[in-house]
CSV table of C-alpha atoms in Angstrom, one decimal:
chain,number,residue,atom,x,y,z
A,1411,UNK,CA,-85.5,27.2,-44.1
A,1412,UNK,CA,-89.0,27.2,-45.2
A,1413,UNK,CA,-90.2,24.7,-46.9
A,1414,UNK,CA,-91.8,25.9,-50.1
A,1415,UNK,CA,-95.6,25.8,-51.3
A,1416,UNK,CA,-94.7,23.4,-53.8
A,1417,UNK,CA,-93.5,20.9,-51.4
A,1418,UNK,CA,-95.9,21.5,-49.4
A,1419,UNK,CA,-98.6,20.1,-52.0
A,1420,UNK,CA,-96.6,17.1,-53.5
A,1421,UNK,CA,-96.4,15.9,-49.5
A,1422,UNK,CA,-99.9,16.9,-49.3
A,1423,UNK,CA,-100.7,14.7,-52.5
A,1424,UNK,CA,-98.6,11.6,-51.3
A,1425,UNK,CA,-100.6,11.7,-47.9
A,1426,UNK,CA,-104.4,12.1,-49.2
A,1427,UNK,CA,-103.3,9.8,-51.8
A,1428,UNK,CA,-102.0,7.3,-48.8
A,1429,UNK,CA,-104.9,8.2,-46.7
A,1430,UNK,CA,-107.7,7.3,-49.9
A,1431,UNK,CA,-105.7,4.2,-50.8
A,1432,UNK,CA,-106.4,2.6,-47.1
A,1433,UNK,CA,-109.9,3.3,-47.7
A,1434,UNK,CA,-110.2,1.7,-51.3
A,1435,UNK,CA,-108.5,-1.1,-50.4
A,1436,UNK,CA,-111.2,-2.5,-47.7
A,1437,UNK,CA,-113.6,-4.9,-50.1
A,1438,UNK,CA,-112.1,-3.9,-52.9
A,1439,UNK,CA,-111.0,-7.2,-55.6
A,1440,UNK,CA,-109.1,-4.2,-58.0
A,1441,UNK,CA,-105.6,-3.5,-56.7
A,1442,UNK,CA,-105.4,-1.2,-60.4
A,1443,UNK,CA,-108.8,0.6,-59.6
A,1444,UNK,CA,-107.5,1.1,-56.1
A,1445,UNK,CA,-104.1,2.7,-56.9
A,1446,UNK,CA,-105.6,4.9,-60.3
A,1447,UNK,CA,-108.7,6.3,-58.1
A,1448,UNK,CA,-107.1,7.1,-54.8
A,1449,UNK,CA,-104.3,8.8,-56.5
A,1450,UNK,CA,-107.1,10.6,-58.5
A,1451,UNK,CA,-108.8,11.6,-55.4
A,1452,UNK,CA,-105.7,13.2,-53.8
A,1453,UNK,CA,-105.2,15.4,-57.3
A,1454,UNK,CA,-108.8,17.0,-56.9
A,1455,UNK,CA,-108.0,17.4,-52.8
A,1456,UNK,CA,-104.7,19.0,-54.0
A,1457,UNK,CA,-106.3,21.1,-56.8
A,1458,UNK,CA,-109.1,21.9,-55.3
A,1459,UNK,CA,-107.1,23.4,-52.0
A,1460,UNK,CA,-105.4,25.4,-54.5
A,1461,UNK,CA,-108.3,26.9,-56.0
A,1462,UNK,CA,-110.0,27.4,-52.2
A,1463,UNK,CA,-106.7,29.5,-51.6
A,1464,UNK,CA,-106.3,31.8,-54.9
A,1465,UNK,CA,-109.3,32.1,-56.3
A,1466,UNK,CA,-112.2,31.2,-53.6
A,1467,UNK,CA,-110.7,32.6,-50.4
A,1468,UNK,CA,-109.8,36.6,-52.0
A,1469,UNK,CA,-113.5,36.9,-52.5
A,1470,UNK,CA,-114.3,36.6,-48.9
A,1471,UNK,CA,-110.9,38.1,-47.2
A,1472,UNK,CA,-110.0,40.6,-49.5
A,1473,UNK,CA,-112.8,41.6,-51.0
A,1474,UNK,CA,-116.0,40.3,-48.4
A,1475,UNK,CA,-118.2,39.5,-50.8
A,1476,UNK,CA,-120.5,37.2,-49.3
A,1477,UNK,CA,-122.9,36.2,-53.0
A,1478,UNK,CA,-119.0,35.3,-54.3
A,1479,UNK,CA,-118.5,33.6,-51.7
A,1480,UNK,CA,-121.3,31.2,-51.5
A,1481,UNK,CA,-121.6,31.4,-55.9
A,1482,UNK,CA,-117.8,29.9,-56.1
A,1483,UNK,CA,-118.5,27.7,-53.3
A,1484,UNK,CA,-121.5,26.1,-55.0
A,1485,UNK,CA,-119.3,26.1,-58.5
A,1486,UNK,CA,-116.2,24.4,-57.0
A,1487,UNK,CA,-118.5,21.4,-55.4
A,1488,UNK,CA,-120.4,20.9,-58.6
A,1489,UNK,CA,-117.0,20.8,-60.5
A,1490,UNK,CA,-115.6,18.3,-58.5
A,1491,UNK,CA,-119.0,16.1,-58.5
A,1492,UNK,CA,-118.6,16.4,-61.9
A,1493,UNK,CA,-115.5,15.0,-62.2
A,1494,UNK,CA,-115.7,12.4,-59.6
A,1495,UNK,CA,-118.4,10.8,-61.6
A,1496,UNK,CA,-116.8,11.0,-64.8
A,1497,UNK,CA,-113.8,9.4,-63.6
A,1498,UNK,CA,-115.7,6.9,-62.2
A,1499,UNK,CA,-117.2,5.9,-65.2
A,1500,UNK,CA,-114.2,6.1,-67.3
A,1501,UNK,CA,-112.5,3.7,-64.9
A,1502,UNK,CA,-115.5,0.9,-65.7
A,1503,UNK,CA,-115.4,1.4,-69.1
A,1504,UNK,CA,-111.7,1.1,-69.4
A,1505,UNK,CA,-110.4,-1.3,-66.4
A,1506,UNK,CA,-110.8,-5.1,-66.8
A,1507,UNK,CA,-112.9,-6.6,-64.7
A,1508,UNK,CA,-114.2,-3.2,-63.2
A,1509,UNK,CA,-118.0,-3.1,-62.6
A,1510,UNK,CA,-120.0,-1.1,-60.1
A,1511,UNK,CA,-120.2,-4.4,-57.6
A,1512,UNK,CA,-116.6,-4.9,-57.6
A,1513,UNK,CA,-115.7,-1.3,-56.5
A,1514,UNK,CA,-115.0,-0.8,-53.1
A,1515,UNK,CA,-117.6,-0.1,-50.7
A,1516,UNK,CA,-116.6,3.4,-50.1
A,1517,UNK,CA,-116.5,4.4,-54.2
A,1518,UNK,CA,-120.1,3.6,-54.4
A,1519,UNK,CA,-121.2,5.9,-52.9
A,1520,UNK,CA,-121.0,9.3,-54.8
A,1521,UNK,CA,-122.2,11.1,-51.6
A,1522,UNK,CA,-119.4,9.6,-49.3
A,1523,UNK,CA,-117.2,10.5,-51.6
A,1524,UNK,CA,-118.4,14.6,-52.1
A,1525,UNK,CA,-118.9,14.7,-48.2
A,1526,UNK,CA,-115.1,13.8,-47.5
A,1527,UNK,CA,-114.1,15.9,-50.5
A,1528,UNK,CA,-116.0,19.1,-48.7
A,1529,UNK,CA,-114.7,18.2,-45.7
A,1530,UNK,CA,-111.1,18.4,-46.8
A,1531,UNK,CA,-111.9,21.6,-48.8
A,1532,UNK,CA,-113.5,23.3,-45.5
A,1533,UNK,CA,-110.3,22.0,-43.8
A,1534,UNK,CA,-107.7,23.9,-46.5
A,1535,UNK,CA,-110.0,26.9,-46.6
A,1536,UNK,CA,-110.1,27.2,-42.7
A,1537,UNK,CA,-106.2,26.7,-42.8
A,1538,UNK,CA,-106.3,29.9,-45.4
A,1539,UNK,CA,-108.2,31.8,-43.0
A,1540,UNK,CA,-106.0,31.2,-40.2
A,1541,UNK,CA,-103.1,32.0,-42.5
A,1542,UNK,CA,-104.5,35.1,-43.4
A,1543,UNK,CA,-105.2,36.1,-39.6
A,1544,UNK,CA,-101.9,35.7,-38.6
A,1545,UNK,CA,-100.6,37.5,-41.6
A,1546,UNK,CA,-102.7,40.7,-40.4
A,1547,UNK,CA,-101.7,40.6,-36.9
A,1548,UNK,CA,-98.1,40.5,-37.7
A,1549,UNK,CA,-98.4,42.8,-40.5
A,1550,UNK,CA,-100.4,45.2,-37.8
A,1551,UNK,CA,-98.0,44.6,-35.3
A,1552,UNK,CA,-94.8,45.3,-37.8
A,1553,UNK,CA,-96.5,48.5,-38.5
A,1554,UNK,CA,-96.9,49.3,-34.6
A,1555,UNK,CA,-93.8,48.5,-34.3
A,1556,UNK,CA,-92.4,51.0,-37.1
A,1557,UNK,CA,-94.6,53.8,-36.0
A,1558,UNK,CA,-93.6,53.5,-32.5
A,1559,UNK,CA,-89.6,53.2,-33.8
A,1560,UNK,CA,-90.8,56.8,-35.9
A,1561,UNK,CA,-92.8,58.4,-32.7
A,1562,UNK,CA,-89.1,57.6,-30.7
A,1563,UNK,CA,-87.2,58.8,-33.1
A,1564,UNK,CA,-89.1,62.1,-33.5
A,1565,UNK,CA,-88.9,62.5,-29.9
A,1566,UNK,CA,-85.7,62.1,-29.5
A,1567,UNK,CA,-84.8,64.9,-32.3
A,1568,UNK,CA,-86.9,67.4,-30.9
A,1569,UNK,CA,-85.5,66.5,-27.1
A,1570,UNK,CA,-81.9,67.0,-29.0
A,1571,UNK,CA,-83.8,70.5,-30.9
A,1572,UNK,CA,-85.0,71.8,-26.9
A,1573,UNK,CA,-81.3,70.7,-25.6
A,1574,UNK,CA,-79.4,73.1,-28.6
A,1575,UNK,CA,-81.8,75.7,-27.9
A,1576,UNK,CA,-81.3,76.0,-24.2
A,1577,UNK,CA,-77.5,76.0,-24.7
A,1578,UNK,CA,-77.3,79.0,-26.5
A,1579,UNK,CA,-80.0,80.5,-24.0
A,1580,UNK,CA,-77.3,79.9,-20.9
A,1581,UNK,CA,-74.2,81.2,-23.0
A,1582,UNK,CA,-76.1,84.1,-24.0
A,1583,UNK,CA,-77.0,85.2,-20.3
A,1584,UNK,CA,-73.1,84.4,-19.0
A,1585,UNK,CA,-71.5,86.2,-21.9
A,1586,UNK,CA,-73.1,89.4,-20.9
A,1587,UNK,CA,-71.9,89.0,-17.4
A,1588,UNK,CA,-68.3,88.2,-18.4
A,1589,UNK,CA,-68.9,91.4,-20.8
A,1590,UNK,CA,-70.4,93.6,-18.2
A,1591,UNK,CA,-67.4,92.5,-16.4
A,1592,UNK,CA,-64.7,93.7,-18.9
A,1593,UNK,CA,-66.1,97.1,-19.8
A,1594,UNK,CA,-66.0,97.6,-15.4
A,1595,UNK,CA,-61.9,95.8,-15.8
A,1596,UNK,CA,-63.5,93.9,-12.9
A,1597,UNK,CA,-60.9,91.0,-11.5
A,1598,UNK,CA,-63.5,88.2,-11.2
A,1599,UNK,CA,-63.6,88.2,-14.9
A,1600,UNK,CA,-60.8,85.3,-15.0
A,1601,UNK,CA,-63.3,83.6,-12.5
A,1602,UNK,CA,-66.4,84.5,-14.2
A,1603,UNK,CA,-64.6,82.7,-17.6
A,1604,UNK,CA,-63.4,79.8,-15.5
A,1605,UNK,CA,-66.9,78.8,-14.4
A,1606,UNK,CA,-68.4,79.8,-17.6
A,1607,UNK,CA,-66.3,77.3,-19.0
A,1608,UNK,CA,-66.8,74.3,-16.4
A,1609,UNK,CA,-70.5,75.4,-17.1
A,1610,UNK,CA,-69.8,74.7,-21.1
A,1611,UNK,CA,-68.4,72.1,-21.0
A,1612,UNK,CA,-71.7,70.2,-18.8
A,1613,UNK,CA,-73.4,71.7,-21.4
A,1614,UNK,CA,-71.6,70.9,-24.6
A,1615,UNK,CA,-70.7,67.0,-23.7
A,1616,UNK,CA,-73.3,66.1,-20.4
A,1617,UNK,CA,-76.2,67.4,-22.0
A,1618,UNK,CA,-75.6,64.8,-25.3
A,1619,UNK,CA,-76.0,62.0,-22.7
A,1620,UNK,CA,-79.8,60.5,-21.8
A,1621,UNK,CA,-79.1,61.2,-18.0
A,1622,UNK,CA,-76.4,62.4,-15.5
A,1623,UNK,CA,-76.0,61.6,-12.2
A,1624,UNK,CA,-78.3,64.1,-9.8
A,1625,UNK,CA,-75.0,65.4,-7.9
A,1626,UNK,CA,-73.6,66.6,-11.2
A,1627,UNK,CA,-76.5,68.3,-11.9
A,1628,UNK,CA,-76.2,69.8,-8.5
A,1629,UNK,CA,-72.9,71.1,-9.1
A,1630,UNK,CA,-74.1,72.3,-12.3
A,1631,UNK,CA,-76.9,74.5,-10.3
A,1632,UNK,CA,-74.1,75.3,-7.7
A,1633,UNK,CA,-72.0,76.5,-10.6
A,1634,UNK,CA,-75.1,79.0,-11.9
A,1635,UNK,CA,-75.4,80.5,-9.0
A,1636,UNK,CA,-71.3,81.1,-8.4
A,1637,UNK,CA,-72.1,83.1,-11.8
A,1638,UNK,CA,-74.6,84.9,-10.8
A,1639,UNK,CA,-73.4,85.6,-8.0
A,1640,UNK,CA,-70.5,87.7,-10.0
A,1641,UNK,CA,-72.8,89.1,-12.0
A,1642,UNK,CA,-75.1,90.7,-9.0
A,1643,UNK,CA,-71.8,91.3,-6.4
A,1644,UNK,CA,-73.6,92.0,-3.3
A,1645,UNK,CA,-76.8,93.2,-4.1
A,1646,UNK,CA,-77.5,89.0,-4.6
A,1647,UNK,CA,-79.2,87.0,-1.5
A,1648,UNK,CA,-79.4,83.3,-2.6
A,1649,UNK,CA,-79.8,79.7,-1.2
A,1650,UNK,CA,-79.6,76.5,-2.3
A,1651,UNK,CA,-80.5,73.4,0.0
A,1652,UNK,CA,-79.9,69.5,-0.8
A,1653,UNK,CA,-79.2,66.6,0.9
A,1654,UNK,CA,-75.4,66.5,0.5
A,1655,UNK,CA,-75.4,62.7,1.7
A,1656,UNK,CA,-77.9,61.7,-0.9
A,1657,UNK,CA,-77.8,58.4,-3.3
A,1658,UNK,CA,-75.0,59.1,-5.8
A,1659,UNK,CA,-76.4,56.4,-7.9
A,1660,UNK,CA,-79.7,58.7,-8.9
A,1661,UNK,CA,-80.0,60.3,-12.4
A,1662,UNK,CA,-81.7,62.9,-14.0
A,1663,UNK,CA,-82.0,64.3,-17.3
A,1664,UNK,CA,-79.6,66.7,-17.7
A,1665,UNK,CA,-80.2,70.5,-17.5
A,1666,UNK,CA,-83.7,69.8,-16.1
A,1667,UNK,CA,-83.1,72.2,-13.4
A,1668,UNK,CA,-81.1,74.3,-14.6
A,1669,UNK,CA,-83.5,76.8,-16.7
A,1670,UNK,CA,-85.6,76.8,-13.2
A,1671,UNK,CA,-82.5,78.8,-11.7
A,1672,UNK,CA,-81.5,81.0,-14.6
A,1673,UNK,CA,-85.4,81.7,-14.7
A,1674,UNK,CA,-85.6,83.0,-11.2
A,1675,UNK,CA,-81.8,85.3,-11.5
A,1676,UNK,CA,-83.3,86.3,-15.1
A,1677,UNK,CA,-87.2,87.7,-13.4
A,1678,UNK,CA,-86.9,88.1,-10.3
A,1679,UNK,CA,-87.6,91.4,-8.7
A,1680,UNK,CA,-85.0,93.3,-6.5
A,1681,UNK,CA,-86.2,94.4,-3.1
A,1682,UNK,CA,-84.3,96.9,-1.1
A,1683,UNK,CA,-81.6,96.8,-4.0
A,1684,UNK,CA,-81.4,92.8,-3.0
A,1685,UNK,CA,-82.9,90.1,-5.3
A,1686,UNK,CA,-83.9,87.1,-2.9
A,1687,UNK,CA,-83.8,83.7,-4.6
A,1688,UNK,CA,-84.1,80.1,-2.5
A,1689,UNK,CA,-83.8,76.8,-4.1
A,1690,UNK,CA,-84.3,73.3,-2.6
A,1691,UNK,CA,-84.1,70.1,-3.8
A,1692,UNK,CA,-85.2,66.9,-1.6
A,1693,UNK,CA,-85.6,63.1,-2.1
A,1694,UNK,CA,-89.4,62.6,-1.4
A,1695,UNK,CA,-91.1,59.4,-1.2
A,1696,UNK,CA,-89.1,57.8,-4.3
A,1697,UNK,CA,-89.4,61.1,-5.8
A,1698,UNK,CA,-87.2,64.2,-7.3
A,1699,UNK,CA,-88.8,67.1,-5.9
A,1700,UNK,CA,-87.1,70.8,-6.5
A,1701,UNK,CA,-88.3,73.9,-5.9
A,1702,UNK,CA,-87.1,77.5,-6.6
A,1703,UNK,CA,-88.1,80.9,-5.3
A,1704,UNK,CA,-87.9,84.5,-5.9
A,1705,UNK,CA,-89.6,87.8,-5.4
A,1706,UNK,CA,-91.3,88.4,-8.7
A,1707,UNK,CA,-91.0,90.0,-11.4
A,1708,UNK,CA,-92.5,90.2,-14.7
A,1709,UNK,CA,-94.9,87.3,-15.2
A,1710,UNK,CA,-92.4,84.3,-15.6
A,1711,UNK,CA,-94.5,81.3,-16.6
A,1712,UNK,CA,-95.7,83.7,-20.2
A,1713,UNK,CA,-91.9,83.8,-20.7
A,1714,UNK,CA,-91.7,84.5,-24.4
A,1715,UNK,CA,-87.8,82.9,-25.0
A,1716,UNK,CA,-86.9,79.5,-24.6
A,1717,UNK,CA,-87.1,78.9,-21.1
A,1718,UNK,CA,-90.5,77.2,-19.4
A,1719,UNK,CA,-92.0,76.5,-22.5
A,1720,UNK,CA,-89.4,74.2,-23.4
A,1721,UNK,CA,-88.9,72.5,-19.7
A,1722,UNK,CA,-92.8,71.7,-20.4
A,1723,UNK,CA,-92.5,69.9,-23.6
A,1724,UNK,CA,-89.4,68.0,-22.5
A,1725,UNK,CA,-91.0,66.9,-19.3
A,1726,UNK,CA,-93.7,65.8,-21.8
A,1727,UNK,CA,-91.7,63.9,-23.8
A,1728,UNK,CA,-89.0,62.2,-20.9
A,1729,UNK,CA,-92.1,61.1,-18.4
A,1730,UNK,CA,-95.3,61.6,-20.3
A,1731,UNK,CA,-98.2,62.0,-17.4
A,1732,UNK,CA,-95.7,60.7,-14.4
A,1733,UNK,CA,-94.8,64.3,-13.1
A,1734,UNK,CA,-96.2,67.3,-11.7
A,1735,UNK,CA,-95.1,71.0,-12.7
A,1736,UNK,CA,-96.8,73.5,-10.3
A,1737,UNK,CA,-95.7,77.3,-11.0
A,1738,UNK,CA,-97.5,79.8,-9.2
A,1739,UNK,CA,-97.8,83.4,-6.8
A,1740,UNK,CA,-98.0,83.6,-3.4
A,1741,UNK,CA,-97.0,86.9,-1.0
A,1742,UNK,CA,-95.2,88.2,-3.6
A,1743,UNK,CA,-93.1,85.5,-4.4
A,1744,UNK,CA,-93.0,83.0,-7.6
A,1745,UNK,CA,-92.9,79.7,-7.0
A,1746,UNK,CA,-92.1,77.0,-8.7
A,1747,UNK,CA,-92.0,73.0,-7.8
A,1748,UNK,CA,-91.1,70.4,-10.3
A,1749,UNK,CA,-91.7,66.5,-8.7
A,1750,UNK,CA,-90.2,63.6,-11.8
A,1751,UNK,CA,-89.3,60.0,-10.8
A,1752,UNK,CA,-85.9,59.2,-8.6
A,1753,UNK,CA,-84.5,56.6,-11.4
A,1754,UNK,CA,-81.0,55.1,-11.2
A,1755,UNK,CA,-78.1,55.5,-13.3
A,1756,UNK,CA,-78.0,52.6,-15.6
């Protein structure tokens, strides 16, 4: 518990008043004179500390007003001068036996006395200064501390806003291949709606977490292209490559790969009545690196739904500058190649 200000000043009190009692006390003959003055002494240290802090210190921290400053300064050592010699003469005017070669050696002289009373003021107005520094910096730091809490928070509502939007986007596509399906009574609809629904369900409870392990996203990407696959019958040539013995402890933010596929069955151009599309993913130099392929189509990267746009801003938002998106034409093909950070599953 902290010990409060007024406390604070009565131990204050009791110690100047100590520490100016010691002093009286060599070559004085007035034990009276010693015990009325020091404890006199320590109420002008204690006052005075008190007006430093409320009234002489604002001028200068708060409002930096040097004149102030220096005219309140000047005011509170004449006021204590003042007083000092007025008590001094009230005490040989009223104490027996009192006169000005009786009192100690160190009340005789006036200046001693204003010099050690500075002293202590300069001491209680540094220790207001440093107060007030460390009041700013943890004031400052609080309020880094509560932007940077509001900056997470915000990011982490619009990474949930980018994750609900791409949901619908993958139901949308798969619903009009199971629908395509039905009005052709084709027999791979009961498939079609079994992987649809293994797809959902990634989508639906996976895609709440901050990361899934990279093989479930793989199965994920794995499960796409089943779908597609029904949905183009044979006029479909795909590949997927991946290390199959990879770490199983690596994660990945979910459904970071999968708009990169839908993307390439959703553009790509057919050739020969076949739409190529080749996907990789490899474990390079402590990196995540996947790449997909197809023959293109209209221009992907201006893609005016949810697709790349949002990949960009989450990529922004999950790793900041620590990853590369390259998307590009080459030979007729579009290419894209995504490297993030391998990071473990916590």
């Amino acid at each position: 518990m902290k010990i409060s200000s007024y406390i604070k000043s009565l131990l204050a009190g009791l110690g100047l008043w100590l520490f100016f009692g010691l002093i009286l006390m060599y070559g004085s003959n007035n034990s009276n004179y010693t015990i009325i003055f020091s404890a006199f002494l320590a109420c002008i240290s204690v006052c005075g500390s008190l007006v430093v802090k409320h009234w002489l210190m604002p001028v200068l921290v708060e409002e930096q007003n040097s004149f102030r400053f220096l005219t309140r300064s000047i005011s509170i050592i004449l006021v204590v001068s003042i007083l000092i010699l007025a008590f001094n003469i009230l005490c040989i005017g009223f104490l027996p036996g009192l006169n000005v070669k009786s009192m100690p050696l160190f009340s005789r002289s006036f200046y001693t006395i204003l010099f050690l009373e500075i002293i202590i003021l300069s001491f209680s107005a540094f220790i207001e200064m440093r107060e007030h520094q460390l009041k700013s910096l943890r004031e400052n730091y609080e309020l880094k501390q509560i932007a940077l809490e509001k900056e997470v928070e915000s990011k982490n509502q619009e990474l949930n806003l980018l994750k609900s939007q791409i949901q619908p986007h993958f139901l949308f596509n798969s619903l009009n291949t199971i629908y395509g399906q039905a009005l052709k009574k084709s027999d791979a609809t009961a498939s079609t709606i079994l992987e649809l629904s293994e797809l959902l369900d990634y989508i639906l409870y996976c895609t709440q977490k901050e990361s899934v392990a990279l093989e479930t996203e793989v199965k994920q990407i794995e499960r796409l292209i089943q779908l597609e696959k029904i949905r183009f019958n044979d006029t479909l040539e795909v590949s997927f490559d991946y290390p199959e013995t990879a770490d199983s402890n690596i994660s990945v933010p979910p459904m970071l790969f999968l708009p990169f596929v839908e993307n390439a069955f959703k553009h790509g151009k057919q050739e020969k009545n076949k739409l190529k599309c080749s996907f990789s993913l490899r474990l390079e130099n402590g990196a995540i690196c996947f790449r997909s392929k197809n023959r293109s189509g209209e221009a992907q990267e201006s893609d005016s739904g949810i697709g790349l746009k949002n990949i960009r801003r989450r990529l922004d938002l999950l790793y900041g500058q620590n990853y590369s998106l390259n998307l590009g034409y080459a030979e007729g093909y579009y290419l894209a190649e995504l490297v993030i950070p391998k990071t473990r599953v916590v």
